[in-house]
PDB file of C-alpha atoms in Angstrom:
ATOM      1  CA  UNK K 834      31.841  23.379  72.504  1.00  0.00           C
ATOM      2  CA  UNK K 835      34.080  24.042  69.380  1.00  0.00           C
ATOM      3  CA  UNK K 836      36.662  21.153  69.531  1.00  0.00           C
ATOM      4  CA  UNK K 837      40.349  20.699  67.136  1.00  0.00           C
ATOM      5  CA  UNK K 838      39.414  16.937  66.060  1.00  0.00           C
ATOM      6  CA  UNK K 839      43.250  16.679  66.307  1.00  0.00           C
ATOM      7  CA  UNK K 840      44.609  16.912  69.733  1.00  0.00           C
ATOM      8  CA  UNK K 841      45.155  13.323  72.015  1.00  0.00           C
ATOM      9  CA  UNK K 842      41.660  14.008  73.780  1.00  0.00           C
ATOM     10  CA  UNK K 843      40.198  14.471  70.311  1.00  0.00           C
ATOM     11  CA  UNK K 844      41.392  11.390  68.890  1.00  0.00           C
ATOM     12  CA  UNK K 845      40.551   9.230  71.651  1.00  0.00           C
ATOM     13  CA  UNK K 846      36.866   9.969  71.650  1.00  0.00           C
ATOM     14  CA  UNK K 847      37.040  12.875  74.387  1.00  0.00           C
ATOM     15  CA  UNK K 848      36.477  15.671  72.084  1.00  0.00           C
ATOM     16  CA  UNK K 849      34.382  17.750  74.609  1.00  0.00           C
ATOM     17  CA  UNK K 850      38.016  17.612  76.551  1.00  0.00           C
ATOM     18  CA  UNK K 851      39.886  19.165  74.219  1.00  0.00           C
ATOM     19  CA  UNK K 852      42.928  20.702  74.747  1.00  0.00           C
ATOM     20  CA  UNK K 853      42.001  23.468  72.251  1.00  0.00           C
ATOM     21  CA  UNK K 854      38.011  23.922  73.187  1.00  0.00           C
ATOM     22  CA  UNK K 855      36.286  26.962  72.150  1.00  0.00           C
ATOM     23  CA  UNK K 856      33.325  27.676  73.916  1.00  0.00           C
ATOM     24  CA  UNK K 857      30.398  29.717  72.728  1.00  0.00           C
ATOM     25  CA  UNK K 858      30.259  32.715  75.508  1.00  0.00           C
ATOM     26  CA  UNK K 859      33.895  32.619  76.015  1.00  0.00           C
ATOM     27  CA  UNK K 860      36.547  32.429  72.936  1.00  0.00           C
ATOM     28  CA  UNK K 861      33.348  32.483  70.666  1.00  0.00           C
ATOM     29  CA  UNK K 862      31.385  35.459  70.679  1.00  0.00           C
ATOM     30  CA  UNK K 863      27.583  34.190  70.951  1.00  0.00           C
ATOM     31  CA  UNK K 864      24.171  35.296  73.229  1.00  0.00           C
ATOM     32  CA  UNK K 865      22.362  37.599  74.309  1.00  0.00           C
ATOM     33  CA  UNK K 866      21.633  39.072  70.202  1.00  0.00           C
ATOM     34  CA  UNK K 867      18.894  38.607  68.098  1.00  0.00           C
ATOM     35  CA  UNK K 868      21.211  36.721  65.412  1.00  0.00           C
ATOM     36  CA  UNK K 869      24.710  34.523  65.908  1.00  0.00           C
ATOM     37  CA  UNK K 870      27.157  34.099  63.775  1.00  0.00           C
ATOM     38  CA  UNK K 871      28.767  31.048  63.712  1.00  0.00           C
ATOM     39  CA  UNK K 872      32.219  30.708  62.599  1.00  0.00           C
ATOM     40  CA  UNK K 873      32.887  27.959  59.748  1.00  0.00           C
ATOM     41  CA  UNK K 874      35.447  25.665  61.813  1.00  0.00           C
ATOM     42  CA  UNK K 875      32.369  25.494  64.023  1.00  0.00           C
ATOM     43  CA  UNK K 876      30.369  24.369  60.984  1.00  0.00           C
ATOM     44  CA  UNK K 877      32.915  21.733  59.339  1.00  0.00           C
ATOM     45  CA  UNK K 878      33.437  20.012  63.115  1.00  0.00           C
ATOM     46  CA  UNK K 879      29.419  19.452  63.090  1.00  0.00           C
ATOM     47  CA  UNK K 880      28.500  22.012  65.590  1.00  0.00           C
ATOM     48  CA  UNK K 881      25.245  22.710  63.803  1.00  0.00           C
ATOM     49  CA  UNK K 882      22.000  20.631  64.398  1.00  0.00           C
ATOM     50  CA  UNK K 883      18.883  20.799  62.509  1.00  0.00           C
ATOM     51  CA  UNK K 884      15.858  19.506  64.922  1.00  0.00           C
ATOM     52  CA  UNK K 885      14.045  17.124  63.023  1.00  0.00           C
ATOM     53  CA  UNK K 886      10.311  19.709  64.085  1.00  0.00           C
ATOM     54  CA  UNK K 887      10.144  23.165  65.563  1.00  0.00           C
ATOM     55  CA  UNK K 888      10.877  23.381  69.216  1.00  0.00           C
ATOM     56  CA  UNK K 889      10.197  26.149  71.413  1.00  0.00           C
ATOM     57  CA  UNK K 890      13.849  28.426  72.178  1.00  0.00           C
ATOM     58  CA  UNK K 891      12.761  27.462  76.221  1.00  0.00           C
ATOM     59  CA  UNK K 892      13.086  23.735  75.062  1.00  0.00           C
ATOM     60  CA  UNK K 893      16.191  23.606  72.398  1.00  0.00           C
ATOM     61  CA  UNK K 894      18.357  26.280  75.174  1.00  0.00           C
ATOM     62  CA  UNK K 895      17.992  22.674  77.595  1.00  0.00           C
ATOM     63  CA  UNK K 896      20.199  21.214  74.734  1.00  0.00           C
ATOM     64  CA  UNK K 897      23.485  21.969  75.800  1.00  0.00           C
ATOM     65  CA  UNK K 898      23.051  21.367  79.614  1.00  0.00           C
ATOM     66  CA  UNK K 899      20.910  18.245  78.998  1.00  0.00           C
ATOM     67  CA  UNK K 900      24.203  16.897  76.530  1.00  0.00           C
ATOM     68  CA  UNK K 901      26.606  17.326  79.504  1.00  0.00           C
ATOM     69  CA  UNK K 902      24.053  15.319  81.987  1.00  0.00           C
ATOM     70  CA  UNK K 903      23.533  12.499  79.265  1.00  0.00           C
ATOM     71  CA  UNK K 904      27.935  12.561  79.171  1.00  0.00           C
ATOM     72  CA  UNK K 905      27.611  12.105  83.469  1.00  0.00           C
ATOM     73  CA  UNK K 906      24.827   9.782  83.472  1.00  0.00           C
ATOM     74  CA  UNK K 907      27.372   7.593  80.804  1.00  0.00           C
ATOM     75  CA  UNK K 908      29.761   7.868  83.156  1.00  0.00           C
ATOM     76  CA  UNK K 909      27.665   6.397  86.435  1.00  0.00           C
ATOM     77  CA  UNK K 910      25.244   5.145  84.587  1.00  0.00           C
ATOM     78  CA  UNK K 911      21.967   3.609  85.541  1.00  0.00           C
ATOM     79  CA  UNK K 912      20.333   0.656  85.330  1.00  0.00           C
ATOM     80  CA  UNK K 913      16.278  -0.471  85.203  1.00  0.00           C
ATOM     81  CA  UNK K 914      15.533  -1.104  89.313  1.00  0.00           C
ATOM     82  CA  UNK K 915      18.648   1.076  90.291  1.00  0.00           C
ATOM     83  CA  UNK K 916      17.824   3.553  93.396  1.00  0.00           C
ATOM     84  CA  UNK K 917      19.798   7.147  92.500  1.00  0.00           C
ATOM     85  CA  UNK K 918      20.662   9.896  94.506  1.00  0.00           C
ATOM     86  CA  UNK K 919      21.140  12.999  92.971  1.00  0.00           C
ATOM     87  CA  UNK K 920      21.945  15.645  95.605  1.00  0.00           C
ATOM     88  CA  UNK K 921      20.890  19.079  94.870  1.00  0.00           C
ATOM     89  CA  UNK K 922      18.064  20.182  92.671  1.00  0.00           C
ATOM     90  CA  UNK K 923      18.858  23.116  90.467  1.00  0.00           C
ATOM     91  CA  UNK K 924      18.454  22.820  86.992  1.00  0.00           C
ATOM     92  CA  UNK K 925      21.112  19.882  86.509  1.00  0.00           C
ATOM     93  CA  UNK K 926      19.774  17.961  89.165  1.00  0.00           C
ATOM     94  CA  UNK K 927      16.406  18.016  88.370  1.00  0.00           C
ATOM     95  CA  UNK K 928      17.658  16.755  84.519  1.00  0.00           C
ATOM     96  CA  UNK K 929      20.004  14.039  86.061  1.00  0.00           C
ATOM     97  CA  UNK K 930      16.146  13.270  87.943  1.00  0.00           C
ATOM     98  CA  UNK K 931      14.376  13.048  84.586  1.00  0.00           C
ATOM     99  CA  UNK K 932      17.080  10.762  82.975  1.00  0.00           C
ATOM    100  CA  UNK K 933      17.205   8.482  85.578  1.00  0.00           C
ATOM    101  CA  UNK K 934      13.698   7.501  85.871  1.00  0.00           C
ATOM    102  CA  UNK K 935      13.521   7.710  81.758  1.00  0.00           C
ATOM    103  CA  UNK K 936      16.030   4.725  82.381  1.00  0.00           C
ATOM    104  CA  UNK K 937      14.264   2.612  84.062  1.00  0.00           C
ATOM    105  CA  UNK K 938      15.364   3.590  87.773  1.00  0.00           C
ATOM    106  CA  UNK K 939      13.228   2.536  90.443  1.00  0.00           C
ATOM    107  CA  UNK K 940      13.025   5.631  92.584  1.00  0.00           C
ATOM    108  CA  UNK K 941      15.274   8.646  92.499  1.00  0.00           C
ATOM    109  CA  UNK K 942      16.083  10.310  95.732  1.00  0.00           C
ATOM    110  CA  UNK K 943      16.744  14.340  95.621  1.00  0.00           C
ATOM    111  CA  UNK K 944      18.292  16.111  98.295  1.00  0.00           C
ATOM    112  CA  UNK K 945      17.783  20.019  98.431  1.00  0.00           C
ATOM    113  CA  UNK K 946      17.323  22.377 100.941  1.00  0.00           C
ATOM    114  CA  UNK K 947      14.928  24.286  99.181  1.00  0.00           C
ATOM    115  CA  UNK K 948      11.056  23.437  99.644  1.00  0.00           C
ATOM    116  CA  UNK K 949      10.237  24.872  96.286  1.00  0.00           C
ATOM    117  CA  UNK K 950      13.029  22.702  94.680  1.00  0.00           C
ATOM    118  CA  UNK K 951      11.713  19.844  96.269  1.00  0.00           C
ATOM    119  CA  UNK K 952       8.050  20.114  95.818  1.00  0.00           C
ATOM    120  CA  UNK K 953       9.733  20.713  91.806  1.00  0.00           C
ATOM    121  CA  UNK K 954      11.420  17.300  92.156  1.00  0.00           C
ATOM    122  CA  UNK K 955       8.775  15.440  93.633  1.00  0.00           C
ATOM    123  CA  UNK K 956       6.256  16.659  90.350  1.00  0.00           C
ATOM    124  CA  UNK K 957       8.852  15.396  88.514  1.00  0.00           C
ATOM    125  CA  UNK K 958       8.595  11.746  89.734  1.00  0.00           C
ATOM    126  CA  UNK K 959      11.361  11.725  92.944  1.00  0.00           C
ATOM    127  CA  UNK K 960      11.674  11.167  96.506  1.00  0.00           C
ATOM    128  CA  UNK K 961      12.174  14.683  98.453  1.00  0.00           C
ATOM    129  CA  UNK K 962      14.657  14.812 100.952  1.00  0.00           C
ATOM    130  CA  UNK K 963      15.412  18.153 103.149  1.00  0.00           C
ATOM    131  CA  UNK K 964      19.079  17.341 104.836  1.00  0.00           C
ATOM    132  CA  UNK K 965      18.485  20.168 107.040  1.00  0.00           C
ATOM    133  CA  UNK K 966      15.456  18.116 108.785  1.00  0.00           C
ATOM    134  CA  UNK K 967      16.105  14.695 108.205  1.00  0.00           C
ATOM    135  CA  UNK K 968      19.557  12.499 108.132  1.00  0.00           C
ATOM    136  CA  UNK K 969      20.015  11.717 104.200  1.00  0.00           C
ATOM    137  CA  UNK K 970      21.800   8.729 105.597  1.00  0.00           C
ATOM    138  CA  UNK K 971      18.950   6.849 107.362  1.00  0.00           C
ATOM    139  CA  UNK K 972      16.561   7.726 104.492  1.00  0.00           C
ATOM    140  CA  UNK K 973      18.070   6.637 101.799  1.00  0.00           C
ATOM    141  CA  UNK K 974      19.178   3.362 103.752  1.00  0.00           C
ATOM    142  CA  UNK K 975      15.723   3.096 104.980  1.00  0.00           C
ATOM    143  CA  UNK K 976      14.113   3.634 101.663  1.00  0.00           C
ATOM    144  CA  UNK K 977      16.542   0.754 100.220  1.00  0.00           C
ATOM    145  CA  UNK K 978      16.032  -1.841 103.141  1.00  0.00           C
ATOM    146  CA  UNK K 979      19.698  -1.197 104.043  1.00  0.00           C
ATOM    147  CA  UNK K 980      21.699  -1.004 100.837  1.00  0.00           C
ATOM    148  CA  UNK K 981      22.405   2.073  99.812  1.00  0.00           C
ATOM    149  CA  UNK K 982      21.960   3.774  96.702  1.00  0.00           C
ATOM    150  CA  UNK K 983      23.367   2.295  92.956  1.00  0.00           C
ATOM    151  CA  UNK K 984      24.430   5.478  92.078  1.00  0.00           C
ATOM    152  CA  UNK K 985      24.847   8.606  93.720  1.00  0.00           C
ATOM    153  CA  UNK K 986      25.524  11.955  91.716  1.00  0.00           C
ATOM    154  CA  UNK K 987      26.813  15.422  93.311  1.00  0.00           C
ATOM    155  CA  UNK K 988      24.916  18.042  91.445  1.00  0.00           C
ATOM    156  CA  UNK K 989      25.491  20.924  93.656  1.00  0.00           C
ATOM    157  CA  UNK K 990      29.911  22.182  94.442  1.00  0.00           C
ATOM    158  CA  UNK K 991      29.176  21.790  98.069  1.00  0.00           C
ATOM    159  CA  UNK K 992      32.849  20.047  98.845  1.00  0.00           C
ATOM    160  CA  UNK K 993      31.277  17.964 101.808  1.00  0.00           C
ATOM    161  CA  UNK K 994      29.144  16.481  99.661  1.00  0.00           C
ATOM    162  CA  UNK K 995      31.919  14.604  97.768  1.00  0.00           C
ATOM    163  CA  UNK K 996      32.154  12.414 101.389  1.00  0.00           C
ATOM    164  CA  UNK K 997      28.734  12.142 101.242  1.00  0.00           C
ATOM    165  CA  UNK K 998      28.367  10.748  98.436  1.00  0.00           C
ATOM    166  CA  UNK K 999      30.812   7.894  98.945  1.00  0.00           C
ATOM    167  CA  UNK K1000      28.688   7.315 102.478  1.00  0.00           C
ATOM    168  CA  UNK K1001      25.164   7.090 100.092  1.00  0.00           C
ATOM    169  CA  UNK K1002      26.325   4.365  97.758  1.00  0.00           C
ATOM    170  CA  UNK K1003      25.821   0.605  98.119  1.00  0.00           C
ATOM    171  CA  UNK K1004      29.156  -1.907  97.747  1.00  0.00           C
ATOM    172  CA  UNK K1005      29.720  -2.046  94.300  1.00  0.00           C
ATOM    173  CA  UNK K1006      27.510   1.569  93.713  1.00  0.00           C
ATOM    174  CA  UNK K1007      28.769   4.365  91.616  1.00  0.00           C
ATOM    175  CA  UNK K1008      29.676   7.978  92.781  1.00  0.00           C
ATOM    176  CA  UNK K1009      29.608  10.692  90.046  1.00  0.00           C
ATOM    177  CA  UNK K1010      30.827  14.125  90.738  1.00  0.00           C
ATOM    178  CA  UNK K1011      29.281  16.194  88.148  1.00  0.00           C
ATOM    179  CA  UNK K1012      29.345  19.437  89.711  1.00  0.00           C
ATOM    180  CA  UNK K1013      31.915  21.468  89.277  1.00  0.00           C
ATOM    181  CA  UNK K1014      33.490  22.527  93.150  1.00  0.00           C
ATOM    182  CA  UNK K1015      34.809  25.949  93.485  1.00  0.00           C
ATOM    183  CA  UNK K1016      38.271  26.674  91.850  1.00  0.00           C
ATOM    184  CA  UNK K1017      40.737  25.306  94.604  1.00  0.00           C
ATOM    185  CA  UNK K1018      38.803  23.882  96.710  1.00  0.00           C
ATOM    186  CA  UNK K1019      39.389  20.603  98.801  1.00  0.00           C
ATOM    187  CA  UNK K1020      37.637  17.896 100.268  1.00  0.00           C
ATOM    188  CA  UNK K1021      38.079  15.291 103.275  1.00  0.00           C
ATOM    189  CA  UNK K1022      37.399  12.008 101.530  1.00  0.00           C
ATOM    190  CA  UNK K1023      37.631   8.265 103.764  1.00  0.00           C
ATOM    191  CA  UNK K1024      39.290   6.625 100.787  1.00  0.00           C
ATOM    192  CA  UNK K1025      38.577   3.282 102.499  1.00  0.00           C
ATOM    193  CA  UNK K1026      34.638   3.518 101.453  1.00  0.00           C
ATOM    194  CA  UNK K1027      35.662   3.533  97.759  1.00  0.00           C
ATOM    195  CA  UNK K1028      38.347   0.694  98.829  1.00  0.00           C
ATOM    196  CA  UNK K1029      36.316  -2.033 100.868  1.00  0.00           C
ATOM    197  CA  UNK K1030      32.735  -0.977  98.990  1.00  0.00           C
ATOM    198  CA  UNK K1031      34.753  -1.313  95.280  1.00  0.00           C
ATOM    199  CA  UNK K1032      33.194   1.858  94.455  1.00  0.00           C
ATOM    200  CA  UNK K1033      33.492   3.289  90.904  1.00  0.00           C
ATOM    201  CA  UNK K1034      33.761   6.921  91.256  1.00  0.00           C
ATOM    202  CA  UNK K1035      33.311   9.346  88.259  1.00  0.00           C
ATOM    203  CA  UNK K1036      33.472  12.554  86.810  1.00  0.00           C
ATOM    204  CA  UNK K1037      31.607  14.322  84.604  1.00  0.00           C
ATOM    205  CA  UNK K1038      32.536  17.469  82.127  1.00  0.00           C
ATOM    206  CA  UNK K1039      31.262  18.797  79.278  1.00  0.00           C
ATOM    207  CA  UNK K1040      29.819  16.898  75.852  1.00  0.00           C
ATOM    208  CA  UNK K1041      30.311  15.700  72.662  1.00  0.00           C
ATOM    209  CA  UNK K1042      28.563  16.611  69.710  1.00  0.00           C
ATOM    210  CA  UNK K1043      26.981  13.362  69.406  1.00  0.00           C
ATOM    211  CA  UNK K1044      25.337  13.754  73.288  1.00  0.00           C
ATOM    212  CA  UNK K1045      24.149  17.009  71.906  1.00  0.00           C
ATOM    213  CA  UNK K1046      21.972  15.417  68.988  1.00  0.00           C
ATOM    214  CA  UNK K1047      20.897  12.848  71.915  1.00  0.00           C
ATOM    215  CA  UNK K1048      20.072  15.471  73.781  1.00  0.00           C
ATOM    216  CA  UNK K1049      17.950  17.269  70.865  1.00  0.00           C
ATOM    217  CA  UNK K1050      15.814  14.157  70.313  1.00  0.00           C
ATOM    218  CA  UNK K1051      14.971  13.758  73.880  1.00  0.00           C
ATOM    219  CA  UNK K1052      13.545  16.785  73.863  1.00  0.00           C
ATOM    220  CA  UNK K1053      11.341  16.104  70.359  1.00  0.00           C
ATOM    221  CA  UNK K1054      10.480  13.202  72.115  1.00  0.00           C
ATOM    222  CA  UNK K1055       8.955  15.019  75.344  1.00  0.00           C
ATOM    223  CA  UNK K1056      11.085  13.444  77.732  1.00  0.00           C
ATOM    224  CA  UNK K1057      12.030  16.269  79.566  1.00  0.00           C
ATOM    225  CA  UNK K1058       9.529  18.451  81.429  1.00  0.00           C
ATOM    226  CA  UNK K1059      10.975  21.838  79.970  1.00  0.00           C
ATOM    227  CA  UNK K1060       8.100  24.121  81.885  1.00  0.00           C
ATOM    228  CA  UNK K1061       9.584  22.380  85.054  1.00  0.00           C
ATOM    229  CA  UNK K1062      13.415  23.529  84.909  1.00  0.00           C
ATOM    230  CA  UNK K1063      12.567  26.495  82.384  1.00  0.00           C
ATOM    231  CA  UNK K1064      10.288  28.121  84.546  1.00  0.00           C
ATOM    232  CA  UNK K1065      10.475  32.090  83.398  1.00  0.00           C
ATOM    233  CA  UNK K1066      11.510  33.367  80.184  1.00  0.00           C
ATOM    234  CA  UNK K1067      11.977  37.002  79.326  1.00  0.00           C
ATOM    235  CA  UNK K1068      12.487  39.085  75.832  1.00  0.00           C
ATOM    236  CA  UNK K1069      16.097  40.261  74.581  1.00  0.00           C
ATOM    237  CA  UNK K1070      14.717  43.879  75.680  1.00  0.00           C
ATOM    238  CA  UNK K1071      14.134  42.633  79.200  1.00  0.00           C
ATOM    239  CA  UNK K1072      17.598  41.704  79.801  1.00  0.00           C
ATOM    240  CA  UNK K1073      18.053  43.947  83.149  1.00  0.00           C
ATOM    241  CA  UNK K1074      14.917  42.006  84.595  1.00  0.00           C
ATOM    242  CA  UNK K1075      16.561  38.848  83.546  1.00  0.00           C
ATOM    243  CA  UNK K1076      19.573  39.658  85.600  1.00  0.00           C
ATOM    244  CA  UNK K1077      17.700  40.779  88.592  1.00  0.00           C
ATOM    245  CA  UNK K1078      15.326  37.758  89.103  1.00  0.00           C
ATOM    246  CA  UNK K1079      18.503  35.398  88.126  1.00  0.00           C
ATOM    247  CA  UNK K1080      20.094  37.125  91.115  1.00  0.00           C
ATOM    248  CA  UNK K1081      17.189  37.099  93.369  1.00  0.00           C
ATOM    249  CA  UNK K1082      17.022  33.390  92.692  1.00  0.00           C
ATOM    250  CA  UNK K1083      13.793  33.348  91.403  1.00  0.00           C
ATOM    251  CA  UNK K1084      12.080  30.118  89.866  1.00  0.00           C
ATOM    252  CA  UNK K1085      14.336  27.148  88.452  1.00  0.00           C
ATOM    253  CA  UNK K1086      16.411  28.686  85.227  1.00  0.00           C
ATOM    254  CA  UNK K1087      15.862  31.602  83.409  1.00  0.00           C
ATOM    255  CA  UNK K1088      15.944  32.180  79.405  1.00  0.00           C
ATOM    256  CA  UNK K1089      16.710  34.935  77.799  1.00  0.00           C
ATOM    257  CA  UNK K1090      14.544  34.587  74.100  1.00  0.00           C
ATOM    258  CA  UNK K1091      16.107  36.872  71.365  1.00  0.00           C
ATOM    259  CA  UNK K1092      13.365  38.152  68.919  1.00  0.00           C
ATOM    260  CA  UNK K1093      13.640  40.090  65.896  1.00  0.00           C
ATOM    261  CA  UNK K1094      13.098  44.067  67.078  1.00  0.00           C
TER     262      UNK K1094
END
């Protein structure tokens, strides 16, 4: 994320809101080739990092999505002892899962309707939840003798999970929602939850450069479990068979690893 450093979001510390952003992928030509090239604005704003050892491309492609979790997770935050809910458990969700409990949380709480996401989640060091065989509700109530959760986070643009959220969280808990929600879309919120439980509700969007080079040493550090989210990787030549098992939802995420032909 290629910001102006001179707009009013720029100056005020929200760079990676920008009114001017250029994304790789987008206004930036970049992917998908065995080389980049990087275009020098991108290089005098910082937008190059030099890992401090060699990381695998599975690992340092985690980077960018791990920056924009660490940018949520400042906005919700999370506390040693805090219960979190993070409902869904695709890629992002099973990051905001390894932050968390790298935190200090006590237990983290994943909700997913998928077996093999859960049985993911629960390697990773959370409480499996299916919503489509047990009420979230009672669990999470149960599992927190009545409270609620700290903090709840909305991984997944499912809009009835923005009321859900609210419903999870303990008086004085925090709601992030860090998914994006399809273009348009509305939800039916009970505003009185966030009133009478004080609830500090959150968004989450993007990253700065400097959650970037947080995210980079997290990942020299072993935090994150890369073979867990990263769980098939295929050669620039096998881009077709990338597509096809992206759209057949198979595994966690998919990387595409350009190598020199």
């Amino acid at each position: 994320m290629v910001s102006c450093g001179a707009c009013r979001n720029c100056l005020h510390d929200r760079e990676h809101l920008c009114t001017r952003l250029e994304l790789f992928g987008y206004a930036i030509d970049g992917g998908l080739e065995e080389y980049l090239t990087v275009p020098a604005h991108a290089v005098r704003r910082g937008n190059v990092f030099t890992t401090s050892k060699q990381l695998d491309p599975k690992a340092l492609c985690l980077a960018e999505p791990i920056s924009c979790c660490l940018n949520g997770i400042d906005q919700y935050r999370v506390e040693p002892g805090d219960t979190v809910v993070v409902l869904g458990a695709g890629p992002i969700g099973l990051i905001h899962t390894q932050l968390a409990l790298a935190m200090g949380a006590r237990q983290v709480i994943v909700s997913n309707r998928s077996r093999a996401r859960r049985e993911t989640a629960e390697r990773l060091g959370a409480l499996a939840v299916d919503p489509t065989a047990a009420d979230l509700k009672e669990e999470v109530y149960a599992l927190t003798a009545g409270a609620g959760a700290d903090a709840v986070v909305v991984c997944i643009g499912v809009e009835e999970l923005a009321q859900q959220a609210l419903e999870l969280a303990r008086e004085g808990g925090r709601v992030n929602y860090f998914a994006g929600f399809p273009k348009g879309s509305t939800s039916v919120l009970e505003p009185n939850l966030i009133h009478y439980k004080e609830l500090a509700v959150t968004g989450g969007s993007n990253a700065r450069r400097r959650d970037v080079a947080r995210a980079i040493k997290l990942l020299e550090a072993g935090v994150i479990n890369v073979e867990e989210i990263v769980t098939h990787s295929f050669e620039l030549s096998q881009v077709h068979q990338a597509y096809d098992a992206l759209r057949e939802r198979v595994g966690v995420k998919i990387a595409v690893v350009p190598t020199r032909g």
